[in-house]
Coordinates of C-alpha atoms in Angstrom, one line a residue:
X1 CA 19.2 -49.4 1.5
X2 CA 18.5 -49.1 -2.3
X3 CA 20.5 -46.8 -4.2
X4 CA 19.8 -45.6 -7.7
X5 CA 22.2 -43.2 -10.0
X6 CA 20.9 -41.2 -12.5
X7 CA 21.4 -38.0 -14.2
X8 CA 18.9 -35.7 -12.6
X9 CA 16.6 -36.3 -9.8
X10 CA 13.1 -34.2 -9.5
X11 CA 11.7 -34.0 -6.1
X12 CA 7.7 -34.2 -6.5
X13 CA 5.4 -34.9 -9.4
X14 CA 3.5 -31.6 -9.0
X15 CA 2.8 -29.5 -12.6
X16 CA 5.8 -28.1 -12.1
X17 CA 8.1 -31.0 -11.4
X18 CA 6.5 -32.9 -14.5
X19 CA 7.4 -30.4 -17.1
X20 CA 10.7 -30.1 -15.5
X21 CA 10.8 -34.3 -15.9
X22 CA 9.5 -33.7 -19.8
X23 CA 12.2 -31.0 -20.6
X24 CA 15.2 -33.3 -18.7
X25 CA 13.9 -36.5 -20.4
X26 CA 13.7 -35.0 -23.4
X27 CA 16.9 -33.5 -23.2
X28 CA 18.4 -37.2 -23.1
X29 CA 19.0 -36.9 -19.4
X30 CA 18.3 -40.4 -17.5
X31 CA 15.7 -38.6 -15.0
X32 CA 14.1 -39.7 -12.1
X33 CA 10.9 -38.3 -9.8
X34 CA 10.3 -38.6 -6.4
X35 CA 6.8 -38.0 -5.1
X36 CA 6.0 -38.1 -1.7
X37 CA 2.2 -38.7 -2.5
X38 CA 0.4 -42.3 -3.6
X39 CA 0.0 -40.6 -7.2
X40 CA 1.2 -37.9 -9.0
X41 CA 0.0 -34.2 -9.6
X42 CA 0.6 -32.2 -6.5
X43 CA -2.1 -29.7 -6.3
X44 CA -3.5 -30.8 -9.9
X45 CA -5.3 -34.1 -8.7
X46 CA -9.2 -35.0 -8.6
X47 CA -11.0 -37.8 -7.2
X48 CA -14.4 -39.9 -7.3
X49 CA -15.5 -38.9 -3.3
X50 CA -19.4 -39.5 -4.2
X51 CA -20.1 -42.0 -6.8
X52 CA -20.5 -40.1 -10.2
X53 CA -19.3 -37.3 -9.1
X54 CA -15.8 -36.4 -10.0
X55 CA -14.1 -33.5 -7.8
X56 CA -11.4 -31.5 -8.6
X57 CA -9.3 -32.0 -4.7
X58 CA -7.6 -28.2 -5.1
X59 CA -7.1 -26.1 -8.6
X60 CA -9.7 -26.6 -11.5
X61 CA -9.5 -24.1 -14.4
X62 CA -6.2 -23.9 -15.7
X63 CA -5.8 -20.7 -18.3
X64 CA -2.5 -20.0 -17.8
X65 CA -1.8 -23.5 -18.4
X66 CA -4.2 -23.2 -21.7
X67 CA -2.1 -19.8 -22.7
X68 CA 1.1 -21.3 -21.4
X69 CA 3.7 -21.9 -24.2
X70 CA 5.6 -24.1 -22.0
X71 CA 2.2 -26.3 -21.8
X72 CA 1.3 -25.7 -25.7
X73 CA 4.7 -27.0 -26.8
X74 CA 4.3 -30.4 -24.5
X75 CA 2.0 -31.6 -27.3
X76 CA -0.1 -33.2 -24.3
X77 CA -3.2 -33.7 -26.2
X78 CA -1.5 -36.6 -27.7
X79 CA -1.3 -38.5 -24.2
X80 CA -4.9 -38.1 -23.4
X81 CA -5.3 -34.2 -21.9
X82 CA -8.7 -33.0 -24.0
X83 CA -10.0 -29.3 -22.8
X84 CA -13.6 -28.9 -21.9
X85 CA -15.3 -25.3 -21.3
X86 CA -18.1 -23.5 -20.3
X87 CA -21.4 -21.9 -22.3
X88 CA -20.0 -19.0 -20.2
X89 CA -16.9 -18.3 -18.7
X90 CA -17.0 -16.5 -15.6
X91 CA -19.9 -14.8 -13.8
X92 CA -20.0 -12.0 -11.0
X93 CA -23.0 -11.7 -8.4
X94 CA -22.8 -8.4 -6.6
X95 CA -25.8 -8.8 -4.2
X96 CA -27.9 -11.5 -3.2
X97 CA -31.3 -10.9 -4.9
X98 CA -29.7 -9.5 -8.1
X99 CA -31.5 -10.8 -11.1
X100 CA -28.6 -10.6 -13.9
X101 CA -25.1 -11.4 -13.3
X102 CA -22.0 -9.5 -15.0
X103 CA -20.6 -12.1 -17.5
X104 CA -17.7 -12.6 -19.1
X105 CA -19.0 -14.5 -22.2
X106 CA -16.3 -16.6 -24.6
X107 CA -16.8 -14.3 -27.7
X108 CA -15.6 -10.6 -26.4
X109 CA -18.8 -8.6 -28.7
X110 CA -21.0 -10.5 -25.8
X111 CA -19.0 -9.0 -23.1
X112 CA -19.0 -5.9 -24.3
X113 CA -22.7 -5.7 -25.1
X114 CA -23.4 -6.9 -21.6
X115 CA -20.8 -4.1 -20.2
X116 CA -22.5 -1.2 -22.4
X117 CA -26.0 -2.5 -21.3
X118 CA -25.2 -1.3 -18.2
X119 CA -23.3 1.8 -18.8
X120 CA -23.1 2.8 -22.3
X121 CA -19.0 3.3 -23.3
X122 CA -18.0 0.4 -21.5
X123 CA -18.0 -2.1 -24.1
X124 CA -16.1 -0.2 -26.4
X125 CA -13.7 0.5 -23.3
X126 CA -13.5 -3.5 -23.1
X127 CA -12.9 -4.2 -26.8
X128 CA -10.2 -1.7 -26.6
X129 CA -8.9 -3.4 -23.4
X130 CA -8.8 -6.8 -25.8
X131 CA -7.2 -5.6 -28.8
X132 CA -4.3 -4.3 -26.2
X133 CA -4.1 -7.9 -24.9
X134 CA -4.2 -9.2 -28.9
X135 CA -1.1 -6.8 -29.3
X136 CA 0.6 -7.7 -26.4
X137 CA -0.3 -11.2 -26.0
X138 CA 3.0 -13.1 -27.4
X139 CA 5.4 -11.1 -26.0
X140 CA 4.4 -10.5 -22.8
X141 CA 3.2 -14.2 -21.9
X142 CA 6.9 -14.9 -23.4
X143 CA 8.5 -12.1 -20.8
X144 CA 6.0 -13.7 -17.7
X145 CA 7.4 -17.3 -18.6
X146 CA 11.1 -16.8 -19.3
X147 CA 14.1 -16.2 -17.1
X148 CA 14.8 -13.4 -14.7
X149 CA 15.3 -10.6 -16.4
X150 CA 13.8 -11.4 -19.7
X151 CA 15.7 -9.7 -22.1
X152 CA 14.7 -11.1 -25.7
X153 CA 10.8 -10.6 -24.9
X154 CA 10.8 -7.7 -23.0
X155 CA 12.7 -6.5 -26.0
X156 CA 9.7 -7.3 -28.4
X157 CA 7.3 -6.3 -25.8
X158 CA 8.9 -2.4 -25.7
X159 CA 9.2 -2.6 -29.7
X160 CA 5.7 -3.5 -29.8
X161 CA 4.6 -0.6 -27.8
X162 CA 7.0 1.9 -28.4
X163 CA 8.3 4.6 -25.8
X164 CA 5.3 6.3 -25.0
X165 CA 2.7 3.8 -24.8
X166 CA 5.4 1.5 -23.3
X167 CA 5.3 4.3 -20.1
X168 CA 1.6 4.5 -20.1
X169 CA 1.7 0.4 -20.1
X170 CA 3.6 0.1 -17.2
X171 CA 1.6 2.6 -15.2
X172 CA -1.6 0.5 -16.0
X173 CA 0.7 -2.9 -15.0
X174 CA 1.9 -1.5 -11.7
X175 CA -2.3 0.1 -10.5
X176 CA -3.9 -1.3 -7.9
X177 CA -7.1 -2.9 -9.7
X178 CA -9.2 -0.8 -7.7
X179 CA -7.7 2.5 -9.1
X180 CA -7.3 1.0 -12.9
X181 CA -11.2 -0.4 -12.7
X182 CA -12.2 3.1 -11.8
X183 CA -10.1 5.0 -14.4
X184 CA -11.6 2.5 -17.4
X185 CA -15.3 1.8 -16.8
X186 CA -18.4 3.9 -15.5
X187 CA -20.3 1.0 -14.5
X188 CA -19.4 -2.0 -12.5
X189 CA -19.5 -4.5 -14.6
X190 CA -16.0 -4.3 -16.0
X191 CA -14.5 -3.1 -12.1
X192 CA -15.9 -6.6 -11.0
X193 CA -14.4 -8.5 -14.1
X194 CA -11.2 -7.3 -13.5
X195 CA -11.3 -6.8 -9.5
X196 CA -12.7 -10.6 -9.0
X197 CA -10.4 -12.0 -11.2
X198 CA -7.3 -10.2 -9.3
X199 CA -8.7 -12.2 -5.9
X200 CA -7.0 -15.4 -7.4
X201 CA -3.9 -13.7 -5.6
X202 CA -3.5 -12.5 -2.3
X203 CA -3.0 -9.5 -3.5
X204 CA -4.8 -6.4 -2.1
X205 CA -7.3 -4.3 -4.7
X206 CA -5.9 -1.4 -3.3
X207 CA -2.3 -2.2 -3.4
X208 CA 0.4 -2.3 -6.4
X209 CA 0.2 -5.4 -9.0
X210 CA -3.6 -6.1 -8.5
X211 CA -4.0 -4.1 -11.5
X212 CA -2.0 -6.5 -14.0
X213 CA -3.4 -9.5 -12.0
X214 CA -6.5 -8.8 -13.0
X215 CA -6.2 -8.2 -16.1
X216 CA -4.2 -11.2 -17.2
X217 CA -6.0 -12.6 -16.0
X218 CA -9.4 -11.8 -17.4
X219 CA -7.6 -11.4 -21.0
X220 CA -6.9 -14.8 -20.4
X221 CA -10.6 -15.8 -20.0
X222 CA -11.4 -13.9 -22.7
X223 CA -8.5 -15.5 -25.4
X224 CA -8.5 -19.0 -24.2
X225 CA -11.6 -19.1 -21.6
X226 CA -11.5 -20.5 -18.2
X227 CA -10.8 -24.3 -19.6
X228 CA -11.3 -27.9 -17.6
X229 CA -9.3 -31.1 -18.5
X230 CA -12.6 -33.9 -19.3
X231 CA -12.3 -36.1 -16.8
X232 CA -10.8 -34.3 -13.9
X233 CA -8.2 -32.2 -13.3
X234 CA -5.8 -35.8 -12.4
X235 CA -5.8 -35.7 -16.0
X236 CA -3.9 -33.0 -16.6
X237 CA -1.0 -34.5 -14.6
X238 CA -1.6 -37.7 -15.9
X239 CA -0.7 -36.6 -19.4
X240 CA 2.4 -34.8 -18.2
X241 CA 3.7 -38.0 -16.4
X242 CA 2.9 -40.5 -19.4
X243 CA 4.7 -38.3 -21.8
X244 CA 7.6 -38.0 -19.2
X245 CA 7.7 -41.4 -18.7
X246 CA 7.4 -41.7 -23.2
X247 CA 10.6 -40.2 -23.3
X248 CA 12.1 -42.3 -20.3
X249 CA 11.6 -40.3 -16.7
X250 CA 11.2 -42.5 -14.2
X251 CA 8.5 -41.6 -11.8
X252 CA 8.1 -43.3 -8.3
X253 CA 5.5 -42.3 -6.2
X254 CA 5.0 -42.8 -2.1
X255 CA 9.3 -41.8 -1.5
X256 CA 9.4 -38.9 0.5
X257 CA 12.5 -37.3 -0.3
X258 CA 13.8 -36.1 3.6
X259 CA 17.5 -35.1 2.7
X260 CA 19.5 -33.5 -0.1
X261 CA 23.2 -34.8 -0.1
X262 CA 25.5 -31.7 -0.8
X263 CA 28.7 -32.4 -0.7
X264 CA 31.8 -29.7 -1.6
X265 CA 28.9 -26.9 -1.8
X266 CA 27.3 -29.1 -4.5
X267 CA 23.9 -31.0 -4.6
X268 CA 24.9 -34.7 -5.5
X269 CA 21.6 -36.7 -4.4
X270 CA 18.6 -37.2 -2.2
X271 CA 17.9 -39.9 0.7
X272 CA 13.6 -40.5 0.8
X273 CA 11.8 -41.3 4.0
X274 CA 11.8 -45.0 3.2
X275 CA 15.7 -45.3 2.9
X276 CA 15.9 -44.9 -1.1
X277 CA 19.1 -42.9 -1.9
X278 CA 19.3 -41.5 -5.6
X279 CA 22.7 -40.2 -6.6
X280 CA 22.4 -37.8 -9.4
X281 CA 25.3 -36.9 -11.9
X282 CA 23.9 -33.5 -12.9
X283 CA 21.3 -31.9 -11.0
X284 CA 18.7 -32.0 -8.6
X285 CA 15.3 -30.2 -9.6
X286 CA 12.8 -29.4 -6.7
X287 CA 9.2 -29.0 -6.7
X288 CA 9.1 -27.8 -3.3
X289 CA 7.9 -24.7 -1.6
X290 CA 11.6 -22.1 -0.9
X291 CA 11.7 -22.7 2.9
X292 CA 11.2 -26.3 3.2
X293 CA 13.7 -27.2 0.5
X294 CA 16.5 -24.6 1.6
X295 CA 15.7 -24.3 5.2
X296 CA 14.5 -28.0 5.5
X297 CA 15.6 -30.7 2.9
X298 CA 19.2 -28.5 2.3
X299 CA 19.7 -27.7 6.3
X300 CA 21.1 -24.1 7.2
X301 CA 24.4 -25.3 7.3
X302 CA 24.8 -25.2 4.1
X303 CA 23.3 -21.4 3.5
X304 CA 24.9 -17.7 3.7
X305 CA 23.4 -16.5 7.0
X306 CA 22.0 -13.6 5.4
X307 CA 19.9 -16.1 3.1
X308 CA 18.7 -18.2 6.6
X309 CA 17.5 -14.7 7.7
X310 CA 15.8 -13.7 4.3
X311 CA 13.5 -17.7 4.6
X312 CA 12.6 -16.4 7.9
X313 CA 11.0 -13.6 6.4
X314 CA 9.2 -15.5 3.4
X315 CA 5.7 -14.7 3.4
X316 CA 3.1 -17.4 2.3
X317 CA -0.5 -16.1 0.4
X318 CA -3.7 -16.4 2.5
X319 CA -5.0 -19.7 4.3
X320 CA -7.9 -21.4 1.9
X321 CA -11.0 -23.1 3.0
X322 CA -13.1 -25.1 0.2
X323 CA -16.4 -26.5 0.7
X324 CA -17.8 -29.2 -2.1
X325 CA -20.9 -30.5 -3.0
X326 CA -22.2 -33.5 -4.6
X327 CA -25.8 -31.9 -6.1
X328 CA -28.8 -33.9 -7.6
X329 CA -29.6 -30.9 -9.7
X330 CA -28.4 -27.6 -10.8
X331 CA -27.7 -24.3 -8.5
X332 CA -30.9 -22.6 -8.5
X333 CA -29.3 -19.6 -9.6
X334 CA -31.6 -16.1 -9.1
X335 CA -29.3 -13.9 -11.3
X336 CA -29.6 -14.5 -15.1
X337 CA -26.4 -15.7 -16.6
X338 CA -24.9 -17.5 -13.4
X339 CA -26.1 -20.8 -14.6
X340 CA -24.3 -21.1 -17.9
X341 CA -20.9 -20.2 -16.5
X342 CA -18.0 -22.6 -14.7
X343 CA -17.0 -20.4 -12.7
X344 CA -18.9 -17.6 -10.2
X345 CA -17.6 -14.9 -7.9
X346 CA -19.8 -14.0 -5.0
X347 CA -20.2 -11.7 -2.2
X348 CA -18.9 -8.1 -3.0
X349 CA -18.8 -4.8 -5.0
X350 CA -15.8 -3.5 -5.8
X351 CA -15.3 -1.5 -2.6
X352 CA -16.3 -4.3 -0.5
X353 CA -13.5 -6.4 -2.6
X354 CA -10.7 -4.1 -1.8
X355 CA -11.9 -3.9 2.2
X356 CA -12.1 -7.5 2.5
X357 CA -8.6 -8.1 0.6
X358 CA -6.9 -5.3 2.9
X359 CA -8.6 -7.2 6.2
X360 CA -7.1 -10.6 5.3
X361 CA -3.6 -9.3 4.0
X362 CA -3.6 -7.4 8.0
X363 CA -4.8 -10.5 9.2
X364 CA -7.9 -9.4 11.0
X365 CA -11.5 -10.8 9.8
X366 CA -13.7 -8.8 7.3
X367 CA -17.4 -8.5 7.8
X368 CA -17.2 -8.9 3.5
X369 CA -17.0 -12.3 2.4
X370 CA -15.9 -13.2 -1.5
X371 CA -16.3 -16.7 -2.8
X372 CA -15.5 -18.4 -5.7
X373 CA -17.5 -20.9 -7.1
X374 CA -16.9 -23.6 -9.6
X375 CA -19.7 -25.3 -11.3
X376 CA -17.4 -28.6 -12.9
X377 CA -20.1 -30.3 -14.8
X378 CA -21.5 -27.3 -16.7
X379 CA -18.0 -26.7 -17.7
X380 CA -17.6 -30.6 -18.4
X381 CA -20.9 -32.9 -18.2
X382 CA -18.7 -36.0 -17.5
X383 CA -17.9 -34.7 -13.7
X384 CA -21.3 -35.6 -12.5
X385 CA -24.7 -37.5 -13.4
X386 CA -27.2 -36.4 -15.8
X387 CA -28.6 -33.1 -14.1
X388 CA -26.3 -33.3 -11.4
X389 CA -23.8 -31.0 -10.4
X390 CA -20.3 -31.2 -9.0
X391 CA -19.6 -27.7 -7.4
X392 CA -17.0 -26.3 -5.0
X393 CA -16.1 -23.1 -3.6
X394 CA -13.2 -21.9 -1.7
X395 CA -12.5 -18.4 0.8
X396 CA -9.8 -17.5 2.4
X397 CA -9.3 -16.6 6.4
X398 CA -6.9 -13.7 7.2
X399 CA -2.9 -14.3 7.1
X400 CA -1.8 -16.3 10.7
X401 CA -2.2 -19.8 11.6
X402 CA -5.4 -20.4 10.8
X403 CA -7.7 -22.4 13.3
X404 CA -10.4 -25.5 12.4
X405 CA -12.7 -23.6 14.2
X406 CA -12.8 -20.8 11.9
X407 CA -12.2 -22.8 8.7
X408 CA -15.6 -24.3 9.5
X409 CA -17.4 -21.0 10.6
X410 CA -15.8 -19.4 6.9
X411 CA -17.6 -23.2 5.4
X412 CA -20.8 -22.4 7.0
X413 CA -20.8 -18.5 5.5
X414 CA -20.2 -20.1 2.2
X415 CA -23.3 -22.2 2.2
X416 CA -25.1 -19.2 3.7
X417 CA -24.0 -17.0 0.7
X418 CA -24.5 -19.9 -1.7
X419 CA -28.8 -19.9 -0.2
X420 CA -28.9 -16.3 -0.8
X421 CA -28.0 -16.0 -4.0
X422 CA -29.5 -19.6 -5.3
X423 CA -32.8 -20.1 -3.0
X424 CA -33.1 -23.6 -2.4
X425 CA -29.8 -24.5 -2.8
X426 CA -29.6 -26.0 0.3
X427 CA -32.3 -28.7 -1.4
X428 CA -30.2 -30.1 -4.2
X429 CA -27.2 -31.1 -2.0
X430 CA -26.8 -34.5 -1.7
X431 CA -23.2 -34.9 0.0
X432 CA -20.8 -31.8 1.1
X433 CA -17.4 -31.9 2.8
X434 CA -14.9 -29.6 3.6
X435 CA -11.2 -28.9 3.1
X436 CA -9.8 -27.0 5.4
X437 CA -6.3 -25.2 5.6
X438 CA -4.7 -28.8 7.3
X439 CA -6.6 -30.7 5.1
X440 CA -5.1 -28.8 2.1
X441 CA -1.4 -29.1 3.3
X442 CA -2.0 -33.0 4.2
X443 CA -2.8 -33.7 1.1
X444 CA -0.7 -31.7 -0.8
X445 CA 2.3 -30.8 1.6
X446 CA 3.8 -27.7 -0.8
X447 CA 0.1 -26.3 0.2
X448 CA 1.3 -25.1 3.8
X449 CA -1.2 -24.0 6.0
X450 CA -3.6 -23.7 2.8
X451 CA -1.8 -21.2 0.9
X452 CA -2.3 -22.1 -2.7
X453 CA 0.6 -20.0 -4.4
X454 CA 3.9 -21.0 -3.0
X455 CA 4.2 -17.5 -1.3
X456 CA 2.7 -14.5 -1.4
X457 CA 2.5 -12.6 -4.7
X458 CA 2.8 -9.0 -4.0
X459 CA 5.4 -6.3 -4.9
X460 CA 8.0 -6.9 -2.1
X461 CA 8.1 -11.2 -3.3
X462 CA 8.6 -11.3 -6.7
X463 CA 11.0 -10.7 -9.6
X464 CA 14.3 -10.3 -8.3
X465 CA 12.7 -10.9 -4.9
X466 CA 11.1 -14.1 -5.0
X467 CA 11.1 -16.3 -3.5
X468 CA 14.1 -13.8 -1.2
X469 CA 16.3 -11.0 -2.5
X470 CA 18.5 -12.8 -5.1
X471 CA 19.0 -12.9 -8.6
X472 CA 15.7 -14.0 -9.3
X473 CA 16.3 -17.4 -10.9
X474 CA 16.0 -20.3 -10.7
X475 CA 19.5 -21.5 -9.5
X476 CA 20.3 -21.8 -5.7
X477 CA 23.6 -21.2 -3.4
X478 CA 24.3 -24.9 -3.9
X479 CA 25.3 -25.8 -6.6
X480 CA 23.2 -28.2 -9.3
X481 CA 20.5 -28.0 -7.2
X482 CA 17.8 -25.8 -8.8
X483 CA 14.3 -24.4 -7.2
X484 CA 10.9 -25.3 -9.6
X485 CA 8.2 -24.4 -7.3
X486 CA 5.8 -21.9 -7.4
X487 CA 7.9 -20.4 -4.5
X488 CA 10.3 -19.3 -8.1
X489 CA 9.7 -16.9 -10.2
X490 CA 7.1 -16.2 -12.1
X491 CA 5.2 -17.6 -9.7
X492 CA 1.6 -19.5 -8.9
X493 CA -0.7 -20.7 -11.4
X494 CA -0.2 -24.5 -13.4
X495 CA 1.6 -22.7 -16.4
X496 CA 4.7 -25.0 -15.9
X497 CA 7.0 -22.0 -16.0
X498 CA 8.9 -22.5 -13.1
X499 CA 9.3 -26.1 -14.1
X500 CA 10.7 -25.7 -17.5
X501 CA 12.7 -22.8 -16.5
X502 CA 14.7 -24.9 -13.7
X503 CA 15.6 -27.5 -16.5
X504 CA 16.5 -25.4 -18.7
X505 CA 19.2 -24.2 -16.3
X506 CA 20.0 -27.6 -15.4
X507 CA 20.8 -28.4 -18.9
X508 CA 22.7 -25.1 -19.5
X509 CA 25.2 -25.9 -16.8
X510 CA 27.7 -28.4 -18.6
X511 CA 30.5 -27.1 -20.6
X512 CA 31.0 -23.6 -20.6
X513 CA 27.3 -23.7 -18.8
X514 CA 28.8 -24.8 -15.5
X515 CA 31.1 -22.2 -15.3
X516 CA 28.0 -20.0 -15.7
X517 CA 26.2 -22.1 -13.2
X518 CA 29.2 -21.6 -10.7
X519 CA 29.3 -17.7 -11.3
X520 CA 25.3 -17.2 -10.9
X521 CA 26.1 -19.3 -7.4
X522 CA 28.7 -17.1 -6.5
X523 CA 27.1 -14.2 -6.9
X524 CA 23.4 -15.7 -5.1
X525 CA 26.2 -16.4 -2.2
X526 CA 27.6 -12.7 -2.7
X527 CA 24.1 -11.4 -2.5
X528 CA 22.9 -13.6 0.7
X529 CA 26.2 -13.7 2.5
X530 CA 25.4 -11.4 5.1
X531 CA 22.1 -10.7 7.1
X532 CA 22.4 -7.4 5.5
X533 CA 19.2 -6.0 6.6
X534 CA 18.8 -2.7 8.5
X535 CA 15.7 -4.5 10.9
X536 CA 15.9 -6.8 14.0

C-alpha cells in the first residue's frame, strides 16, 4: 500500500476543491488532491465528442464565477483562463412563432429600450433595478461569499442602505419572483428576465427566494454578462489546477477516496479505492456532496444521531436531462434577437414558469416545458467550425428517481420545442446525444441522480440550514475535516465560495484557531446530538 503524509488532503478536483487547493497551497500548507475522475474539474469539464466541435459536458456560463471575488483574486488569467462572451447575453422566447425575443443586451440602455418598447415605464423600472445592484453590488456579493453569519459585509450592506430601505430590501430578497416580477414591470419582458433566470435553481416562482435568485442573477448578466472560458469550460479548471500545482498542490487524478480515517473524533487521513492512504497533519477538505461524505466516506458511527437523522432528510435539486448537438449551421432562429445571444430560455410565460416549477418541486409532470439553451460558439467561435454551431440544452424531470425512459421522452420534447421555435432546425444537426440524469452522476459522481446544485436551494436548506440544521459553516462534527461542496453554504454555482471558505477554516484552526475549531465542533455536536425533531 502506498502511503503519503502531508498537511492537508482535498478530496476531488471539482471548482470548489481547486480553490480550496489554491488557498491551502498558498497558505504554505504541503497539500494534496484526490480526484476520483481521469482529469480534473468535476462538473466544469468539456470535451471534443464530434471533431471540431468542443462541448461543454455539464455547466457553461459561469457569472458568478466572473463576479466571484474569490475567482477575481486567483489572478487565473495568468495561467491561461481568457473570458469569451456573447453579442447578446441572454434571450427569452415566450411562444413558438414569436418574431422578437426579450433580450438582455450587455449595455443596460439596450435592455431597457427593449423593455420600454414593449410597455412604456419598464425600462426606466430596469435602470432603477441596476443602479440598486451598482449600490449593492460589493457588499452583498461579499455577504453571499463569506462565512455564516457574515457580519463585516452584512454590516456595510445595512450602512449602505440604511434602516428603511434595508426593510424594503429584504422584502424584495425574500418574494417569490413571480410576485416581485409582477410588482416592478407592466409588460413581460422584465417578469421573464427575472423569472427565467430564477429557473437555474430549483426553486419554485411562486415560493420564497425565487425573488433574489432571479435577480442576482440577472444583475449579474447585466454587470459581468453570461461569460465562457475560450476553449471550453475544461479550461477553467485547468487554470485553477496549474496555479495550484504553481504554488506546490499536488494533484492526482483516478484515486477514489473510499474512507476518511477519524481517529479520537478527529479526521487524520483518507484510504482511495486503489489502496493509496494519505495521512494529513492538519485537515482534510472535501469536495463532496453532505450525505456521501458524512453518511458515506465518514460512516454513521462517527455522527450525533440527531445529525444521521437530519442527512436522511437532505433534499437534492431536480433531476437534469441535456441534449447536444453538433450543427453544420446556425439555429434558424424565428424571433429576432435569439441568434446573437449564448444563451436562450424557451417554452413559457411567466405563469406557465411558476406552474411548471410547482409541478417538478411536487414531483408530478407539467404539461409546461422550459428549456435552456446554450449557443457555445456564438458566445466563443473557437467551440465549433466556421458556421457551425455547438449547442446544448438541458430540462429538468420532477423530484424522484428519475427513469431513462422519461429522460429520453423530456430529450425528444426538447428537439420538438427547439423545431418550433427555429423551423428547420432539425436540418442543421449533424450529430446529437443525450445526457441523462445517470449519465450526469457517472461522470461526475457529486451530480447524483442529475441534480446540478449539491442540494436543493430553497428556504428550509440554506443558511444556518444547509446542507442540515447546524451552524451553517463550513466545519463538521469531526474534527479537521471541513465540508467544500456545493452541499455548504452559500451554495451552487462555480463561484469557489464554498471552496475558499473551507480553507480558510482549515488554516484558522492552529493556535488559538484550534481551540476555536474544537468549540464550533462542540457546539455542531450540541446542535445534532439528538434526533430532536417533533416528526417520525
Amino acid at each position: 500500500m502506498e502511503q503519503l503524509t502531508c498537511d492537508a488532503v482535498v478530496i476531488g478536483a471539482g471548482p470548489n476543491g481547486l480553490v480550496a487547493a489554491n488557498a491551502l497551497a498558498e497558505a504554505g500548507w504541503d497539500t494534496v488532491v484526490l480526484e476520483a475522475a481521469p482529469a480534473v474539474g468535476g462538473a466544469v469539464a468539456s470535451a471534443e465528442i464530434v471533431p471540431g466541435y468542443v462541448h461543454d459536458l455539464y455547466s457553461s456560463f459561469y457569472p458568478l464565477a466572473a463576479g466571484s471575488g474569490v475567482i477575481r483574486r486567483l489572478g487565473l488569467e495568468d495561467h491561461g483562463l481568457r473570458w469569451a462572451h456573447a453579442p447578446a447575453v441572454l434571450a427569452h422566447l415566450e411562444r413558438p412563432g414569436a418574431e422578437r425575443a426579450h433580450v438582455l443586451h450587455r449595455d443596460a440602455e439596450d435592455t431597457a429600450k427593449g423593455l420600454d418598447a414593449e410597455h412604456p415605464g419598464d425600462g426606466e423600472t430596469w435602470l432603477r433595478l441596476v443602479d440598486q445592484w451598482e449600490r449593492l453590488r460589493d457588499p452583498l456579493l461579499d455577504a453571499l461569499f463569506s462565512p455564516f453569519p457574515p457580519v463585516r459585509a452584512g454590516a456595510r450592506l445595512a450602512a449602505r442602505l440604511g434602516p428603511d430601505e434595508l426593510l424594503r430590501t429584504l422584502r424584495q430578497m425574500l418574494l417569490p419572483v413571480h410576485r416581485l416580477g409582477e410588482e416592478l414591470f407592466g409588460g413581460q419582458g422584465g417578469r421573464l428576465l427575472l423569472a427565467g433566470n430564477a429557473m437555474h435553481s430549483d426553486v419554485p416562482a411562486v415560493a420564497p427566494m425565487s425573488g433574489v435568485f432571479g435577480w442576482l442573477l440577472t444583475m449579474l448578466g447585466q454587470d459581468v454578462g453570461f461569460p465562457v472560458p475560450e476553449g471550453g469550460a475544461g479550461r477553467l479548471a485547468e487554470a485553477l489546477a496549474a496555479r495550484a500545482r504553481a504554488h506546490g498542490a499536488q494533484i492526482r487524478t483516478g484515486e477514489r477516496v473510499d474512507r476518511i480515517l477519524v481517529a479520537g473524533g478527529r479526521a487524520v487521513g483518507v484510504r482511495t479505492a486503489g489502496g493509496l492512504a494519505v495521512r494529513a497533519r492538519r485537515a482534510v477538505v472535501a469536495d463532496v456532496d453532505a450525505p456521501t461524505l458524512l453518511g458515506g466516506l465518514v460512516g454513521t458511527d462517527h455522527l450525533p444521531p440527531g445529525l444521521v437523522r437530519d442527512l436522511a432528510r437532505f433534499e437534492r435539486d431536480s433531476p437534469t436531462v441535456k441534449v447536444n448537438w453538433a450543427l453544420d449551421g446556425p439555429v434558424p432562429w424565428r424571433a429576432e434577437g435569439a441568434a446573437q445571444a449564448g444563451t436562450v430560455h424557451l417554452g413559457a410565460d411567466a405563469e406557465e414558469l411558476a406552474l411548471w416549477s410547482s409541478s417538478l418541486a411536487v414531483g408530478r409532470p407539467s404539461e409546461h416545458t422550459f428549456v435552456l439553451v446554450g449557443q457555445m460558439a456564438t458566445a466563443d467561435p473557437t467551440r465549433a467550425p466556421a458556421g457551425g454551431e455547438a449547442l446544448w440544452a438541458y430540462s429538468h424531470l420532477p423530484k424522484g428517481r428519475p427513469t431513462r425512459e422519461a429522460a429520453y421522452a423530456l430529450a425528444a420534447r426538447m428537439d420538438d420545442l427547439l423545431e418550433a421555435h427555429a423551423p428547420g432546425f432539425r436540418d442543421v444537426v449533424r450529430h446529437r446525444w443525450v445526457q441523462t440524469p445517470a449519465d450526469l452522476q457517472e461522470g461526475d459522481a457529486s451530480l447524483v441522480d442529475g441534480s446540478l446544485n449539491g442540494g436543493t436551494a430553497q428556504l428550509h436548506q440554506q443558511l444556518v440550514l444547509r446542507p442540515v440544521p447546524g451552524l451553517g459553516r463550513s466545519e463538521t462534527v469531526v474534527r479537521n475535516l471541513y465540508l467544500a461542496s456545493a452541499s455548504a453554504h452559500p451554495g451552487g454555482g462555480v463561484h469557489g465560495a464554498a471552496g475558499w471558505i473551507a480553507a480558510q477554516a482549515a488554516l484558522r484552526s492552529t493556535g488559538l484557531g484550534g481551540l476555536r475549531d474544537r468549540l464550533l465542533v462542540a457546539a455542531q455536536r450540541r446542535v445534532q446530538r439528538t434526533p430532536g425533531h417533533p416528526l417520525p
